[in-house]
Amino acid sequence: MPYLHAPEDLGEVVGEEPSYRVDQLHDWLYRTPVLHAEDMTNLPGRLRAQLAETLWPFKVEMEQESDRGTTKKWLFRAPDGAAIETVLMGYRRRATLCISSQAGCALACTFCATGQFGFERHLEAGEIVAQVAYARAFLRQIGMPGVPDRLTNVVFMGMGEPLANYARVREALRRMIEVMGMSARSITVSTVGVVPGINRLAEDPWPVYLAISLHAADDELRSSLVPINRRYPIEKLEEAAWNYFEKKGRRLSIEWTMMDGVNDTDDQARKLAAIAKRLRAHVNLIALNPTPLSEERSSSRLHIAEFARVLESLGVNVTIRDTRGKDIDAACGQLRIMAGNSPEAG
Ligand code: SAH
């Protein structure tokens, strides 16, 4: 099995080597990750050579950057051909990694590139954690201009629906928090509203942040944009989100992608405000990023600001999220597999 070798498999990996090698390797994988096995300086050459082949569960097929080197997108390719996209966004005081939980996505939200592409497969826990380990190693060893060398936040906002891949995402969270030592409050799980997944996450021990991708505040509109709303309508979603909030005491956030003439009306703002207030949630407005197959257009900047003002006047906390990496298709909803198997190529 390729890395990220599960912590409990390390004995097998070091083989005949003395048992303290397990601890050394554990540190290299989970505490102070490095990009290449040869950088694991206290391990014998033979072990390093063996690890060179199995360190990462994927090859780095493409690395792109934008925003003057402070946004980086990686396209990782698993041995079976599955593509995994990961985006690192550096700021003055933090570095946020946007990770994928599935190759593709089955939920088919109309405006999302990953949804337009369809579902390939679930990612394994090791493949999810490896994205985090890779970015940590990158920040430590190469870094970004003016950005801390430490990964401060991880968001499950790349490809896929994390709560539709619950068991593996759970194991990834466990390793990130209990093995890598990340704080639960540095992690955000973003969901389009898989209610049973929210309920299971509420029973897990870690108080990670939960983001709800709402996008529409009544069932008719929401079902037309986010098909899974037919199965888990807004009322059920609200119930699950409130339960999560009560159990964890973590402020919820609502993600709202601004689509011109679709969900940016005063009527939607009022309905959204009511939901946000019931849930005591913070609202993030995101300009729609264009995708090849979507008809929707983004609301104008001016209109987004106006929509935010309406929400504020109704007592809601709102942030207009900035967009990173648009030019390299690294922005929200743009992640998908470009190399030869995009929908229009197929
Ligand atoms: N499936 C999860 C996580 C992946 S999407 C979820 O839906 O939350 C991460 C965020 O990007 C979601 O809020 C999603 O609605 C938003 N998004 C998707 N497509 C987008 C697009 N074209 N422009 C802007 N945001 C988009």
Short mmCIF file of C-alpha atoms in Angstrom, two decimals, residues 28-341:
data_model
loop_
_atom_site.label_atom_id
_atom_site.label_comp_id
_atom_site.label_asym_id
_atom_site.label_seq_id
_atom_site.Cartn_x
_atom_site.Cartn_y
_atom_site.Cartn_z
CA TRP A 28 8.77 12.21 8.96
CA LEU A 29 5.34 11.27 7.76
CA TYR A 30 3.14 12.98 10.29
CA ARG A 31 5.09 15.59 12.26
CA THR A 32 7.71 17.19 10.05
CA PRO A 33 6.81 15.99 6.57
CA VAL A 34 9.29 16.30 3.71
CA LEU A 35 8.72 16.27 -0.03
CA HIS A 36 11.27 13.55 -0.80
CA ALA A 37 12.30 10.43 1.04
CA GLU A 38 15.97 11.36 0.65
CA ASP A 39 15.31 14.30 2.98
CA MET A 40 14.63 11.84 5.84
CA THR A 41 18.18 12.33 6.97
CA ASN A 42 18.28 10.05 10.00
CA LEU A 43 17.05 6.98 8.11
CA PRO A 44 19.45 4.53 6.47
CA GLY A 45 19.89 4.81 2.69
CA ARG A 46 18.23 1.48 2.00
CA LEU A 47 15.02 2.51 3.76
CA ARG A 48 15.05 5.91 2.08
CA ALA A 49 15.43 4.28 -1.32
CA GLN A 50 12.50 1.99 -0.58
CA LEU A 51 10.38 4.92 0.61
CA ALA A 52 11.22 6.97 -2.47
CA GLU A 53 8.87 4.68 -4.37
CA THR A 54 6.03 4.63 -1.89
CA LEU A 55 6.13 7.93 -0.03
CA TRP A 56 3.21 9.58 -1.82
CA PRO A 57 0.12 7.75 -3.06
CA PHE A 58 0.20 9.86 -6.23
CA LYS A 59 2.50 11.55 -8.69
CA VAL A 60 2.57 15.32 -8.99
CA GLU A 61 1.30 15.76 -12.53
CA MET A 62 0.98 19.52 -12.56
CA GLU A 63 1.85 22.40 -10.28
CA GLN A 64 0.50 25.85 -11.12
CA GLU A 65 0.71 29.13 -9.30
CA SER A 66 -0.97 32.51 -9.36
CA ASP A 67 -1.49 35.58 -7.15
CA ARG A 68 2.29 36.22 -7.17
CA GLY A 69 3.12 32.80 -5.86
CA THR A 70 0.66 32.88 -2.98
CA THR A 71 -1.85 30.51 -4.61
CA LYS A 72 -0.72 27.09 -5.71
CA LYS A 73 -2.73 24.34 -7.35
CA TRP A 74 -1.53 20.78 -7.58
CA LEU A 75 -2.94 18.10 -9.80
CA PHE A 76 -1.97 14.78 -8.24
CA ARG A 77 -2.49 11.57 -10.18
CA ALA A 78 -3.13 8.27 -8.37
CA PRO A 79 -1.78 5.02 -9.87
CA ASP A 80 -5.26 4.08 -11.13
CA GLY A 81 -5.52 7.38 -13.02
CA ALA A 82 -7.76 9.22 -10.55
CA ALA A 83 -7.00 12.93 -10.42
CA ILE A 84 -6.82 14.77 -7.13
CA GLU A 85 -6.73 18.57 -7.06
CA THR A 86 -5.52 20.56 -4.08
CA VAL A 87 -5.15 24.33 -3.68
CA LEU A 88 -2.91 26.14 -1.19
CA MET A 89 -3.69 29.77 -0.44
CA GLY A 90 -1.10 31.78 1.45
CA TYR A 91 -1.82 34.95 3.40
CA ARG A 92 0.25 37.12 5.74
CA ARG A 93 -0.69 35.23 8.86
CA ARG A 94 -2.16 32.00 7.61
CA ALA A 95 -1.94 29.34 4.96
CA THR A 96 -5.16 27.58 4.02
CA LEU A 97 -5.31 24.33 2.13
CA CYS A 98 -8.37 23.37 0.13
CA ILE A 99 -8.47 19.57 -0.19
CA SER A 100 -10.47 17.07 -2.23
CA SER A 101 -12.37 14.18 -0.70
CA GLN A 102 -13.50 12.46 -3.91
CA ALA A 103 -12.28 12.26 -7.49
CA GLY A 104 -15.23 13.93 -9.17
CA CYS A 105 -18.59 14.27 -7.44
CA ALA A 106 -21.97 12.62 -7.86
CA LEU A 107 -24.14 15.45 -6.56
CA ALA A 108 -24.34 17.46 -9.78
CA CYS A 109 -24.83 20.99 -8.48
CA THR A 110 -25.53 22.88 -11.69
CA PHE A 111 -22.90 25.60 -11.27
CA CYS A 112 -19.98 23.47 -10.04
CA ALA A 113 -17.33 22.17 -12.43
CA THR A 114 -16.69 19.05 -10.37
CA GLY A 115 -20.39 18.22 -10.41
CA GLN A 116 -20.54 18.75 -14.15
CA PHE A 117 -17.74 16.26 -14.58
CA GLY A 118 -19.41 13.46 -12.64
CA PHE A 119 -18.20 10.95 -10.10
CA GLU A 120 -15.05 8.90 -10.45
CA ARG A 121 -14.37 7.39 -7.03
CA HIS A 122 -13.98 8.07 -3.33
CA LEU A 123 -10.54 9.08 -2.12
CA GLU A 124 -8.92 6.87 0.51
CA ALA A 125 -8.10 8.34 3.91
CA GLY A 126 -4.39 8.17 3.04
CA GLU A 127 -5.01 10.11 -0.17
CA ILE A 128 -6.84 12.82 1.73
CA VAL A 129 -4.20 13.08 4.46
CA ALA A 130 -1.40 13.00 1.88
CA GLN A 131 -2.69 16.27 0.39
CA VAL A 132 -2.26 17.85 3.82
CA ALA A 133 1.16 16.29 4.41
CA TYR A 134 2.32 17.39 0.96
CA ALA A 135 1.30 21.01 1.55
CA ARG A 136 2.91 21.02 4.97
CA ALA A 137 6.14 19.70 3.48
CA PHE A 138 5.94 22.28 0.71
CA LEU A 139 5.48 25.16 3.15
CA ARG A 140 8.33 23.96 5.36
CA GLN A 141 10.82 23.22 2.61
CA ILE A 142 9.96 25.62 -0.21
CA GLY A 143 7.39 28.06 1.11
CA MET A 144 5.50 31.00 -0.33
CA PRO A 145 6.60 34.65 -0.34
CA GLY A 146 5.46 36.44 2.82
CA VAL A 147 3.46 33.45 4.07
CA PRO A 148 4.01 31.49 7.30
CA ASP A 149 5.85 28.19 6.84
CA ARG A 150 3.14 26.37 8.74
CA LEU A 151 -0.22 25.18 7.45
CA THR A 152 -2.83 26.88 9.63
CA ASN A 153 -6.16 25.83 8.07
CA VAL A 154 -7.63 23.00 6.06
CA VAL A 155 -10.98 23.25 4.29
CA PHE A 156 -12.79 20.37 2.59
CA MET A 157 -13.82 22.61 -0.30
CA GLY A 158 -11.98 20.97 -3.16
CA MET A 159 -13.46 18.24 -5.31
CA GLY A 160 -16.14 16.00 -3.94
CA GLU A 161 -18.69 15.89 -1.17
CA PRO A 162 -16.88 14.94 2.04
CA LEU A 163 -19.98 13.68 3.83
CA ALA A 164 -20.79 11.34 0.94
CA ASN A 165 -17.44 9.66 1.70
CA TYR A 166 -17.97 9.61 5.40
CA ALA A 167 -15.86 6.72 6.72
CA ARG A 168 -12.72 7.75 4.85
CA VAL A 169 -13.13 11.42 5.65
CA ARG A 170 -13.61 10.48 9.29
CA GLU A 171 -10.38 8.48 9.29
CA ALA A 172 -8.60 11.38 7.56
CA LEU A 173 -9.85 13.76 10.25
CA ARG A 174 -8.69 11.35 12.94
CA ARG A 175 -5.18 11.20 11.49
CA MET A 176 -4.99 14.95 10.94
CA ILE A 177 -6.06 15.74 14.48
CA GLU A 178 -4.84 12.84 16.58
CA VAL A 179 -1.70 11.90 14.67
CA MET A 180 -0.54 15.06 12.90
CA GLY A 181 -1.54 17.21 15.84
CA MET A 182 -3.72 19.70 13.97
CA SER A 183 -6.36 21.47 15.98
CA ALA A 184 -9.97 20.61 15.14
CA ARG A 185 -10.74 24.30 14.96
CA SER A 186 -8.31 24.71 12.11
CA ILE A 187 -10.40 22.36 9.96
CA THR A 188 -13.66 23.09 8.10
CA VAL A 189 -15.83 20.41 6.57
CA SER A 190 -18.01 21.86 3.83
CA THR A 191 -21.16 20.04 2.78
CA VAL A 192 -23.93 20.59 0.33
CA GLY A 193 -26.28 19.09 2.90
CA VAL A 194 -25.86 15.35 3.30
CA VAL A 195 -27.99 15.20 6.44
CA PRO A 196 -26.99 11.73 7.73
CA GLY A 197 -23.33 12.73 7.33
CA ILE A 198 -23.87 15.90 9.38
CA ASN A 199 -25.51 13.83 12.09
CA ARG A 200 -22.63 11.35 12.17
CA LEU A 201 -20.07 14.14 12.26
CA ALA A 202 -21.95 15.56 15.24
CA GLU A 203 -21.35 12.27 17.08
CA ASP A 204 -17.61 12.24 16.35
CA PRO A 205 -15.27 13.57 18.99
CA TRP A 206 -13.75 16.48 17.05
CA PRO A 207 -15.26 19.98 17.03
CA VAL A 208 -14.39 20.84 13.43
CA TYR A 209 -16.14 23.76 11.77
CA LEU A 210 -19.09 22.96 9.54
CA ALA A 211 -19.90 24.98 6.42
CA ILE A 212 -23.25 24.50 4.72
CA SER A 213 -23.36 25.23 1.00
CA LEU A 214 -26.89 26.61 0.91
CA HIS A 215 -27.07 28.83 -2.20
CA ALA A 216 -30.86 29.11 -2.13
CA ALA A 217 -33.28 29.75 0.71
CA ASP A 218 -36.40 27.99 -0.51
CA ASP A 219 -36.81 24.40 -1.63
CA GLU A 220 -38.00 25.11 -5.13
CA LEU A 221 -34.98 27.19 -6.09
CA ARG A 222 -32.56 25.05 -4.10
CA SER A 223 -33.69 21.81 -5.70
CA SER A 224 -33.09 23.31 -9.12
CA LEU A 225 -29.49 24.20 -8.26
CA VAL A 226 -28.56 21.50 -5.78
CA PRO A 227 -30.36 18.27 -6.69
CA ILE A 228 -29.73 16.57 -3.34
CA ASN A 229 -32.11 19.12 -1.81
CA ARG A 230 -34.96 16.91 -3.04
CA ARG A 231 -33.76 14.21 -0.69
CA TYR A 232 -32.78 16.50 2.19
CA PRO A 233 -34.86 19.66 1.99
CA ILE A 234 -33.94 22.86 3.79
CA GLU A 235 -35.95 22.13 6.91
CA LYS A 236 -34.14 18.82 7.47
CA LEU A 237 -30.81 20.45 6.69
CA GLU A 238 -31.47 23.20 9.19
CA GLU A 239 -32.38 20.64 11.84
CA ALA A 240 -29.14 18.71 11.31
CA ALA A 241 -27.06 21.90 11.23
CA TRP A 242 -28.63 23.13 14.46
CA ASN A 243 -27.99 19.78 16.11
CA TYR A 244 -24.35 20.05 15.06
CA PHE A 245 -24.11 23.58 16.44
CA GLU A 246 -25.63 22.51 19.76
CA LYS A 247 -23.32 19.52 20.14
CA LYS A 248 -20.09 21.26 19.13
CA GLY A 249 -20.62 24.89 20.01
CA ARG A 250 -18.87 25.86 16.79
CA ARG A 251 -20.32 28.71 14.79
CA LEU A 252 -21.79 27.42 11.54
CA SER A 253 -21.15 29.08 8.24
CA ILE A 254 -23.42 29.27 5.24
CA GLU A 255 -21.81 29.41 1.81
CA TRP A 256 -23.74 31.30 -0.82
CA THR A 257 -22.48 31.45 -4.40
CA MET A 258 -23.84 34.62 -6.01
CA MET A 259 -25.65 33.97 -9.28
CA ASP A 260 -27.01 36.84 -11.32
CA GLY A 261 -30.81 36.94 -11.34
CA VAL A 262 -31.00 33.51 -9.66
CA ASN A 263 -30.32 33.74 -5.93
CA ASP A 264 -29.33 37.39 -5.56
CA THR A 265 -32.80 38.89 -5.16
CA ASP A 266 -34.15 40.75 -2.12
CA ASP A 267 -36.59 37.92 -1.58
CA GLN A 268 -33.74 35.39 -1.29
CA ALA A 269 -31.81 37.77 0.96
CA ARG A 270 -34.73 37.99 3.37
CA LYS A 271 -35.25 34.22 3.42
CA LEU A 272 -31.53 33.63 3.81
CA ALA A 273 -31.38 36.10 6.68
CA ALA A 274 -34.13 34.22 8.49
CA ILE A 275 -32.28 30.92 8.15
CA ALA A 276 -28.91 32.42 9.13
CA LYS A 277 -30.44 33.99 12.23
CA ARG A 278 -32.18 30.80 13.30
CA LEU A 279 -28.87 28.96 12.97
CA ARG A 280 -26.78 31.88 14.33
CA ALA A 281 -24.64 31.26 11.28
CA HIS A 282 -22.13 33.46 9.52
CA VAL A 283 -22.79 33.95 5.79
CA ASN A 284 -19.99 33.83 3.20
CA LEU A 285 -20.84 35.28 -0.19
CA ILE A 286 -18.77 33.96 -3.09
CA ALA A 287 -18.88 35.37 -6.61
CA LEU A 288 -19.75 32.57 -9.00
CA ASN A 289 -16.67 31.39 -10.83
CA PRO A 290 -17.43 30.55 -14.42
CA THR A 291 -17.31 26.90 -15.44
CA PRO A 292 -17.48 25.58 -18.99
CA LEU A 293 -20.91 23.99 -18.76
CA SER A 294 -22.87 26.33 -16.52
CA GLU A 295 -25.34 28.89 -17.76
CA GLU A 296 -25.38 30.94 -14.59
CA ARG A 297 -23.44 34.19 -14.45
CA SER A 298 -21.97 35.84 -11.39
CA SER A 299 -23.74 38.76 -9.78
CA SER A 300 -21.77 41.98 -10.22
CA ARG A 301 -19.43 43.13 -7.44
CA LEU A 302 -21.70 46.04 -6.81
CA HIS A 303 -24.71 43.81 -6.47
CA ILE A 304 -22.87 41.40 -4.16
CA ALA A 305 -22.01 44.35 -1.92
CA GLU A 306 -25.66 45.42 -2.00
CA PHE A 307 -26.85 41.90 -1.15
CA ALA A 308 -24.40 41.87 1.77
CA ARG A 309 -25.79 45.21 2.98
CA VAL A 310 -29.33 43.85 2.91
CA LEU A 311 -28.26 40.85 5.00
CA GLU A 312 -26.41 43.10 7.43
CA SER A 313 -29.40 45.37 7.79
CA LEU A 314 -31.35 42.27 8.82
CA GLY A 315 -28.78 41.50 11.52
CA VAL A 316 -26.70 38.85 9.77
CA ASN A 317 -22.89 38.56 9.89
CA VAL A 318 -21.62 38.51 6.34
CA THR A 319 -18.27 38.22 4.60
CA ILE A 320 -17.64 38.61 0.88
CA ARG A 321 -15.05 35.97 0.17
CA ASP A 322 -12.16 36.90 -2.09
CA THR A 323 -11.41 34.71 -5.04
CA ARG A 324 -8.02 33.15 -5.49
CA GLY A 325 -6.52 31.39 -8.45
CA LYS A 326 -9.24 32.09 -11.01
CA ASP A 327 -6.70 32.22 -13.83
CA ILE A 328 -5.47 28.70 -13.07
CA ASP A 329 -8.95 27.23 -12.54
CA ALA A 330 -8.19 26.93 -8.86
CA ALA A 331 -11.13 28.97 -7.62
CA CYS A 332 -14.14 27.56 -5.79
CA GLY A 333 -16.12 25.21 -7.97
CA GLN A 334 -13.55 25.20 -10.75
CA LEU A 335 -11.60 22.18 -9.63
CA ARG A 336 -11.89 19.30 -11.98
CA ILE A 337 -9.75 17.14 -14.12
CA MET A 338 -8.42 19.06 -17.09
CA ALA A 339 -6.00 16.56 -18.56
CA GLY A 340 -7.75 14.80 -21.41
CA ASN A 341 -10.88 13.67 -19.68
#
